[in-house]
Short mmCIF file of C-alpha atoms in Angstrom, two decimals:
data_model
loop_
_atom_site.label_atom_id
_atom_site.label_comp_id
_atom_site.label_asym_id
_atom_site.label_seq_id
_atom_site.Cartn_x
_atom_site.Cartn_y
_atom_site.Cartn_z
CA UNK A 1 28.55 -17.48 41.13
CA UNK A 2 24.85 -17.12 42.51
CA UNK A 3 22.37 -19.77 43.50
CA UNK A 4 19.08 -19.76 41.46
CA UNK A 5 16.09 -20.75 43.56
CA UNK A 6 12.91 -20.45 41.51
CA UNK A 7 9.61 -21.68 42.15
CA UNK A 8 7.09 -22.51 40.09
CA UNK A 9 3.23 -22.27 40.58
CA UNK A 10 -0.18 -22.81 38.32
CA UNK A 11 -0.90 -19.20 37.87
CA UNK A 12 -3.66 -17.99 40.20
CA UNK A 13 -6.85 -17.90 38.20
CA UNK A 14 -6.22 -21.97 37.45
CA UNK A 15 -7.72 -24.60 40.12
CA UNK A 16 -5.09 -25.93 41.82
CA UNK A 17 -6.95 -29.56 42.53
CA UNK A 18 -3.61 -30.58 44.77
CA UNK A 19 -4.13 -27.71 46.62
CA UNK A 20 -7.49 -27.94 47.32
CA UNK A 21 -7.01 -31.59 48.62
CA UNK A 22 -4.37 -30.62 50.78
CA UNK A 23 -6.72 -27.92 52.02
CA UNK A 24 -9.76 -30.23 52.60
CA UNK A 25 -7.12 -32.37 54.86
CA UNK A 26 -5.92 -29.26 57.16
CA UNK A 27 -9.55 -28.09 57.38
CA UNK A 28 -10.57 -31.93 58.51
CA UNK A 29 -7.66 -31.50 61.01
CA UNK A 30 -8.72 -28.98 62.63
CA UNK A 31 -6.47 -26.01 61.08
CA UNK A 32 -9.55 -23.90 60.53
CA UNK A 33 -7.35 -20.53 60.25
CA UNK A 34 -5.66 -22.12 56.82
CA UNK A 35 -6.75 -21.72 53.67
CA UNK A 36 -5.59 -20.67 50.28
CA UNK A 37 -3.44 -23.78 49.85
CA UNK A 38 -1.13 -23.83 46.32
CA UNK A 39 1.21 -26.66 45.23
CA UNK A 40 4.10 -25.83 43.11
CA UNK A 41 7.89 -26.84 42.76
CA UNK A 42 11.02 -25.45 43.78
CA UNK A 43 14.38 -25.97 41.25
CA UNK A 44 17.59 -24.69 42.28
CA UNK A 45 20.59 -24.22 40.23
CA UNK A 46 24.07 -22.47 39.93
CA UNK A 47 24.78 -19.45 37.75
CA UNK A 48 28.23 -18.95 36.39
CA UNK A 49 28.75 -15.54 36.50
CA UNK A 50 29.56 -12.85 38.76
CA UNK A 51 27.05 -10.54 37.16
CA UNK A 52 24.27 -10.26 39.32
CA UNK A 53 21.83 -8.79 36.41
CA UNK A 54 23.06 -11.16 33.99
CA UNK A 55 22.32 -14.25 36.34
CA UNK A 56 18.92 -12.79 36.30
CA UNK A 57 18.58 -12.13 33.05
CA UNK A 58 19.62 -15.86 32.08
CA UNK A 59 17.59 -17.67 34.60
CA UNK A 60 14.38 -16.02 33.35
CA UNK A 61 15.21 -16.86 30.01
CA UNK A 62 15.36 -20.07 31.23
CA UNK A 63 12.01 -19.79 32.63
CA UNK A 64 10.25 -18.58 29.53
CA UNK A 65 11.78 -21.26 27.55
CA UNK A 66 11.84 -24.06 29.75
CA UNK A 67 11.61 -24.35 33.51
CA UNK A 68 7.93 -22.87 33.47
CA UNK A 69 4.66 -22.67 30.40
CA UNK A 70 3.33 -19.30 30.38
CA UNK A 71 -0.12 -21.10 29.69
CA UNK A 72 -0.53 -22.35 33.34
CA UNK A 73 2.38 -21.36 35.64
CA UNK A 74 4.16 -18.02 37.23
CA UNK A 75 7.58 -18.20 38.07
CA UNK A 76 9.55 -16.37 41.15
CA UNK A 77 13.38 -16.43 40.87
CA UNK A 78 15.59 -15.52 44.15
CA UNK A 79 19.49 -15.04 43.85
CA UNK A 80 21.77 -15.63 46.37
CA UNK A 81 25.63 -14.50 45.99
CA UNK A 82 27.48 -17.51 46.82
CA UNK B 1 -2.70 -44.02 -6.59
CA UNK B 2 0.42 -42.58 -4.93
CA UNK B 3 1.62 -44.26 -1.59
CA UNK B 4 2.53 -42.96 1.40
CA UNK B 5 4.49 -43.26 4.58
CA UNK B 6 3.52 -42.26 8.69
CA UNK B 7 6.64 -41.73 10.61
CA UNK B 8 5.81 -42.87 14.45
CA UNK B 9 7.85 -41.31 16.82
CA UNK B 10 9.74 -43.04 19.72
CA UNK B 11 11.09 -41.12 23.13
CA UNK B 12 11.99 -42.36 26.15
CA UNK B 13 9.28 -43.53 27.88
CA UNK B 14 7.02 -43.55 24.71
CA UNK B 15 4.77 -46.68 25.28
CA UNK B 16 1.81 -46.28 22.58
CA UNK B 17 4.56 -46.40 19.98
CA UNK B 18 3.69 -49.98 18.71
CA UNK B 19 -0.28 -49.58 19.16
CA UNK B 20 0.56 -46.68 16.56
CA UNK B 21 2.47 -48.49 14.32
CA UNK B 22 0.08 -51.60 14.42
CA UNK B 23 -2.75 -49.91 13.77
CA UNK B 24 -0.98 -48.64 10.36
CA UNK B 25 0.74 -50.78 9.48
CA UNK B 26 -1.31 -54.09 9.95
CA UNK B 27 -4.95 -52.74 10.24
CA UNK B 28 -5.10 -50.52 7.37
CA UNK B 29 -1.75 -51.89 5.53
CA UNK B 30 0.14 -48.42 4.86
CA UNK B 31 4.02 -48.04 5.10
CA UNK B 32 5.34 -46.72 8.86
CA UNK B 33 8.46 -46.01 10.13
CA UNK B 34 9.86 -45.55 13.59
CA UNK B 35 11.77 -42.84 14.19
CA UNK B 36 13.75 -42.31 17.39
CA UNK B 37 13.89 -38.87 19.15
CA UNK B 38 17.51 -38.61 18.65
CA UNK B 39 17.26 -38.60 14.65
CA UNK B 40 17.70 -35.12 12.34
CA UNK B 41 15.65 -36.66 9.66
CA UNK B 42 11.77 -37.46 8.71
CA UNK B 43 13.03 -40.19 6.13
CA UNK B 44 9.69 -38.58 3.79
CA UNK B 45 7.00 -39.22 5.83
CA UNK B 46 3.78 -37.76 5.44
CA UNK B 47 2.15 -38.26 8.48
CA UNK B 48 4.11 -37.64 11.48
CA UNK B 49 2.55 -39.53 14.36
CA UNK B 50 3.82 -38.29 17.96
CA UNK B 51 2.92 -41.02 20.60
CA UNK B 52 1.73 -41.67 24.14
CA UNK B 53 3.27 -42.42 26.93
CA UNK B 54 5.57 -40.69 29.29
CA UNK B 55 8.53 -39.34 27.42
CA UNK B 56 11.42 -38.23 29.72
CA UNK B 57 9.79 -39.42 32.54
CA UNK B 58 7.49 -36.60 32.04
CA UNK B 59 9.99 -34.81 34.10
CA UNK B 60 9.35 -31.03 34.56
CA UNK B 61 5.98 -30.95 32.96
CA UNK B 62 4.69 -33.83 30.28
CA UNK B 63 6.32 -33.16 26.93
CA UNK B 64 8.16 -30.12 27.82
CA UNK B 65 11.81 -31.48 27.68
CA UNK B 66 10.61 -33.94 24.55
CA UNK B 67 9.71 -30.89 22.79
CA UNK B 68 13.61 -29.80 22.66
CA UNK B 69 14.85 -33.07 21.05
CA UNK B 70 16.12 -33.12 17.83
CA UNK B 71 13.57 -35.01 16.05
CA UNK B 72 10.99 -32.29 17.47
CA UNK B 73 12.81 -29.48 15.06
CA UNK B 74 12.38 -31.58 12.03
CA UNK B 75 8.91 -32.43 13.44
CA UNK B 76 8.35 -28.53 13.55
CA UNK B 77 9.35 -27.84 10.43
CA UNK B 78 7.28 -30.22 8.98
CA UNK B 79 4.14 -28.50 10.31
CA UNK B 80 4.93 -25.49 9.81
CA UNK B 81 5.50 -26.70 5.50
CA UNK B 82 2.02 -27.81 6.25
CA UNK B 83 2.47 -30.95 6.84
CA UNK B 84 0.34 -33.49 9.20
CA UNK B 85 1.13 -33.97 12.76
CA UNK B 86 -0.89 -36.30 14.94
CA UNK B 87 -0.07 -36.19 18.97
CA UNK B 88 -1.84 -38.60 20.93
CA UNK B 89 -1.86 -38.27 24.68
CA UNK B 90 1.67 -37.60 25.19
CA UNK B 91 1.73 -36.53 21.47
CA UNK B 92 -0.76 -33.85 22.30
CA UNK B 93 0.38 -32.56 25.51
CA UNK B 94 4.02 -32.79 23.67
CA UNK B 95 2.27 -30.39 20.85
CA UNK B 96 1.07 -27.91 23.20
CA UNK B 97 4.45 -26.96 24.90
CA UNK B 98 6.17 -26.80 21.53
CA UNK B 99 3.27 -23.84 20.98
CA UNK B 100 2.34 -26.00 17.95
CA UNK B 101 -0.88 -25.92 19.18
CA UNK B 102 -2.85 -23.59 21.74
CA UNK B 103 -3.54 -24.18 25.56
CA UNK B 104 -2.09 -26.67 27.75
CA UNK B 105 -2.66 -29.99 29.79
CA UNK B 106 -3.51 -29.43 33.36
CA UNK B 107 -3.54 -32.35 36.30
CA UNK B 108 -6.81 -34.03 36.27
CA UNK B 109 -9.45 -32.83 38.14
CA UNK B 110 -9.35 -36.08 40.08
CA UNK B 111 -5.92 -36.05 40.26
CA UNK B 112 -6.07 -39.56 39.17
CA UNK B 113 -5.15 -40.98 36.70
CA UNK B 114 -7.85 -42.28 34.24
CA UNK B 115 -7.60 -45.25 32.31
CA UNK B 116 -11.30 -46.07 30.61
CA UNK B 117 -13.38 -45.92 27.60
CA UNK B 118 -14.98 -42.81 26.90
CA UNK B 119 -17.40 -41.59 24.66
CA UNK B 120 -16.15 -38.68 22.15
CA UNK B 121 -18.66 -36.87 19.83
CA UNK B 122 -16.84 -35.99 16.23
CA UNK B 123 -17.41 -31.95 16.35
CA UNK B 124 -15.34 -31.00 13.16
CA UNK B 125 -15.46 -33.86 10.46
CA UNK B 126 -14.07 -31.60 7.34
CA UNK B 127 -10.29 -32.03 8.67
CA UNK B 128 -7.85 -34.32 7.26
CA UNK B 129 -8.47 -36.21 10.52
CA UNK B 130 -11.79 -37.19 10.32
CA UNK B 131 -13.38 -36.98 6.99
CA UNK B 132 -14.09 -40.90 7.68
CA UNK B 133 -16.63 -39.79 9.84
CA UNK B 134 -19.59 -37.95 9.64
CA UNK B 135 -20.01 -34.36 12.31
CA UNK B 136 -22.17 -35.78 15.46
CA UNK B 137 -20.84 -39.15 15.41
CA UNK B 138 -20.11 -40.96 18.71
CA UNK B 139 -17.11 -42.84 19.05
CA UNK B 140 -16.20 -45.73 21.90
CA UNK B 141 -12.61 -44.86 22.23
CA UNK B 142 -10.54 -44.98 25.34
CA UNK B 143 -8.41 -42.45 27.67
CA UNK B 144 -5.48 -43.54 29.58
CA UNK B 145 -3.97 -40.29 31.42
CA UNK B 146 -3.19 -38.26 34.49
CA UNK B 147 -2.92 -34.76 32.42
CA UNK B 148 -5.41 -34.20 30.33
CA UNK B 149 -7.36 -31.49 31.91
CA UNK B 150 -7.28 -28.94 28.58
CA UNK B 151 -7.02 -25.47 29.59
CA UNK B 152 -6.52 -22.09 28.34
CA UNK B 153 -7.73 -18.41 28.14
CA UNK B 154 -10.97 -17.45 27.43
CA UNK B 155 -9.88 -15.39 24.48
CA UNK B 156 -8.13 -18.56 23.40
CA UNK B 157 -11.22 -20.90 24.00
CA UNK B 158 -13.84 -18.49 21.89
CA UNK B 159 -11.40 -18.74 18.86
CA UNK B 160 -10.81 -22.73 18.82
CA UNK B 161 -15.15 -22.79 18.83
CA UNK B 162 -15.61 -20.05 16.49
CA UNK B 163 -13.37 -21.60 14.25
CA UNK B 164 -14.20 -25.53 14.65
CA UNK B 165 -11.07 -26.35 15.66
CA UNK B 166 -12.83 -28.48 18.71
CA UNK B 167 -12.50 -31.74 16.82
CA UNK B 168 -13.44 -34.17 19.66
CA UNK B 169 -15.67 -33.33 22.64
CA UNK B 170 -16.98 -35.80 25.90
CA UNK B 171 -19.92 -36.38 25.75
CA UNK B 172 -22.05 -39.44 26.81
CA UNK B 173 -23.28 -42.64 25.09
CA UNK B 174 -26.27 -40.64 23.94
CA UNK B 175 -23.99 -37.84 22.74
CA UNK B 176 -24.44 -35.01 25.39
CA UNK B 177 -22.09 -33.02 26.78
CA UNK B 178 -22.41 -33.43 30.87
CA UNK B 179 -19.56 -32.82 33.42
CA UNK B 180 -20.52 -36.24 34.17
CA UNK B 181 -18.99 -37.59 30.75
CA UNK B 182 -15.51 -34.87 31.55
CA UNK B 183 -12.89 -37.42 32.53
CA UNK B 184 -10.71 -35.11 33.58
CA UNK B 185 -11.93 -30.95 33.95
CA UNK B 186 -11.40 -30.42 30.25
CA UNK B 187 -12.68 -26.94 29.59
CA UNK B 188 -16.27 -27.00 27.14
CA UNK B 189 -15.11 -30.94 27.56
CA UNK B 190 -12.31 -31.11 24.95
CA UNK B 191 -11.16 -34.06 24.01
CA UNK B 192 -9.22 -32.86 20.63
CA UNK B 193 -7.90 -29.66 18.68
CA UNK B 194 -6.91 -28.78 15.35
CA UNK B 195 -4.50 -25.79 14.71
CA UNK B 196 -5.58 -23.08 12.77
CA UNK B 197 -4.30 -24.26 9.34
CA UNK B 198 -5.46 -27.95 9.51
CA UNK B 199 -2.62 -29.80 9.54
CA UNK B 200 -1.57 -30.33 12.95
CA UNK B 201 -4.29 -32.36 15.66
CA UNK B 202 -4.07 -33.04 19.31
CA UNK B 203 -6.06 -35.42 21.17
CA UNK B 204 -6.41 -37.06 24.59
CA UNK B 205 -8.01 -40.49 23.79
CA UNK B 206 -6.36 -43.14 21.92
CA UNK B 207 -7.48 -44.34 18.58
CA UNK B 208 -4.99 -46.24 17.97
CA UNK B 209 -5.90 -48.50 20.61
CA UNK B 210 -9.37 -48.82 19.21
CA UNK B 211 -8.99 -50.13 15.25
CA UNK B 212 -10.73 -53.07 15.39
CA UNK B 213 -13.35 -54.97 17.05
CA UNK B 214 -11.25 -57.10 18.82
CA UNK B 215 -10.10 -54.69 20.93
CA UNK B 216 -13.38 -53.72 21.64
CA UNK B 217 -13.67 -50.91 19.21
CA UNK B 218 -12.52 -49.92 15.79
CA UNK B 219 -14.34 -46.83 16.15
CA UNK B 220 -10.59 -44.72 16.11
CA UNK B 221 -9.57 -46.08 12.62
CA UNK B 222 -11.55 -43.20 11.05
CA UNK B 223 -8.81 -40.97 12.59
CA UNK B 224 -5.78 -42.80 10.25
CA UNK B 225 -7.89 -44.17 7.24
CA UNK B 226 -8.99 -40.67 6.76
CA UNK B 227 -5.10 -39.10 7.06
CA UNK B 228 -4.93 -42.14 4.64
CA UNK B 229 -7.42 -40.57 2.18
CA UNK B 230 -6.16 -37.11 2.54
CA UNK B 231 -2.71 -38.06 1.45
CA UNK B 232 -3.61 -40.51 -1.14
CA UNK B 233 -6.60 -38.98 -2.41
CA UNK B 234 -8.05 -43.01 -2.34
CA UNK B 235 -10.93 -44.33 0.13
CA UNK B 236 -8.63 -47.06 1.94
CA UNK B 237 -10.80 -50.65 2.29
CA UNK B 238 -12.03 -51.49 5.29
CA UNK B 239 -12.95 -55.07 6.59
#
């Protein structure tokens, strides 16, 4: 069994307006060293297999088809054995 | 004259479902049926009509789990035989994660939501969507949405204006396109797109919610009277 944990984010060369707010709010609070905010999301699931290249290979089919649009986002995907 | 039938289709969460079937039904007097996401069949409709609102919660992204129900296949299909798909709102950003049509439907700009009347300047009036009206036309029709920022790549973009399939643009009350008149960070202002074949339009603003003056506007009747006189090949009667 592995743990899934992918995250999701509107691919670089899209304005990330969420971001940007965020950063406006650091920046008025006095973290002037931060910058480059991005928002995205974080979904975690269990694979059921001991196969560590088949978990992969399912969870980024999952991606393409479901958990992220190619349009807009990029998708990471970490395993961990559990 | 033949008849026909619209199909309107209901998720979870769909809440323009009624306007939809109102405006068809009672405003221009046409047979409509409901037909709930969980159904395998378009009971013969002609004009498939996919909704706003917020089906599935708009959970993971807007439309992207509606688009794996099982009316959706038989909603694909239908498209891809040619026939006419309407997505409104929902409906449209619904249409672009099937892939149905191109590009997708970003957060605002704002990041509010926007809920006003808008001004929308007919770009592409030889579709089956808008033969009512005449290219250039202004319309008074409303947007109610916190996604509807169109986006997509550049290569993308030069095809949909090189090939008219821009059917709706905002523009102000005189017609101009400003960023002032962009509800939302729509790129080129988009409002609407056509797919490459004709027979399948997206569209942020509502016309079903504008079809007839006591609502303020009957300016988005155009959009079903002329699906109307595509189908039918007859100029329905307006009052």
């Amino acid at each position: 069994m592995f743990k899934a944990i992918i995250t999701v984010k509107l691919r670089p060369s899209i304005l990330d307006p969420e971001g940007k707010a965020i950063e406006h709010a650091l920046q008025s609070l006095d973290f002037r060293q931060l910058s480059g905010v991005r928002v995205g999301k974080e979904i975690e699931l269990t694979v059921d297999t001991t196969d560590r290249s088949e978990a992969g290979d399912m969870v980024d089919a999952a991606c393409r088809k479901l958990l992220a649009n190619p349009v807009m986002e990029d998708y990471t995907i970490e395993l961990q054995e559990l | 004259m033949a008849g026909m039938k619209f199909g309107v289709v209901v998720f979870p969460g769909s809440n323009c479902d009624h306007d939809a079937y109102h405006a068809v039904k009672h405003v221009l007097g046409e047979n409509v049926d409901f037909l709930w996401h969980k159904e395998h069949d378009l009971r013969g409709v002609d004009v498939v009509i996919l909704p706003g609102g917020f089906s599935y919660g708009d959970y993971l992204r807007c439309g992207a789990i509606s688009q794996f129900s099982a009316i959706m296949k038989e909603v694909i299909r239908h498209a891809e035989r040619g026939g006419h798909v309407i997505g409104i709102c929902n409906g449209f950003q619904i249409l672009a994660e099937t892939g149905l049509l191109p590009g997708a439907l970003l957060r605002n700009r704002s990041l509010k939501f926007v809920c006003k009347s808008v001004h929308l300047r007919v770009e592409n009036a030889e579709t089956a969507f808008t033969r009512r009206y005449t290219q250039g036309d202004v319309l008074h029709i409303p947007v109610a949405h916190g996604e509807g920022n169109f986006y997509t790549d550049s290569e993308t973009l030069r095809e949909l204006e090189e090939n008219g399939q821009v059917v709706f643009r905002y523009v102000d009350a005189d017609g101009a396109v400003t960023r002032e008149a962009n509800p939302n960070g729509s790129l080129n202002n988009i409002a609407g797109i056509i797919n490459r074949h004709g027979n399948v339009l997206g569209m942020m603003p509502h016309p079903e919610r504008a079809v007839e003056n006591l609502l303020g506007s009957a300016d988005g009747l155009g959009v079903f009277a002329s699906l109307v006189e595509t189908i039918t090949g007859s100029v329905p009667v307006l009052s």
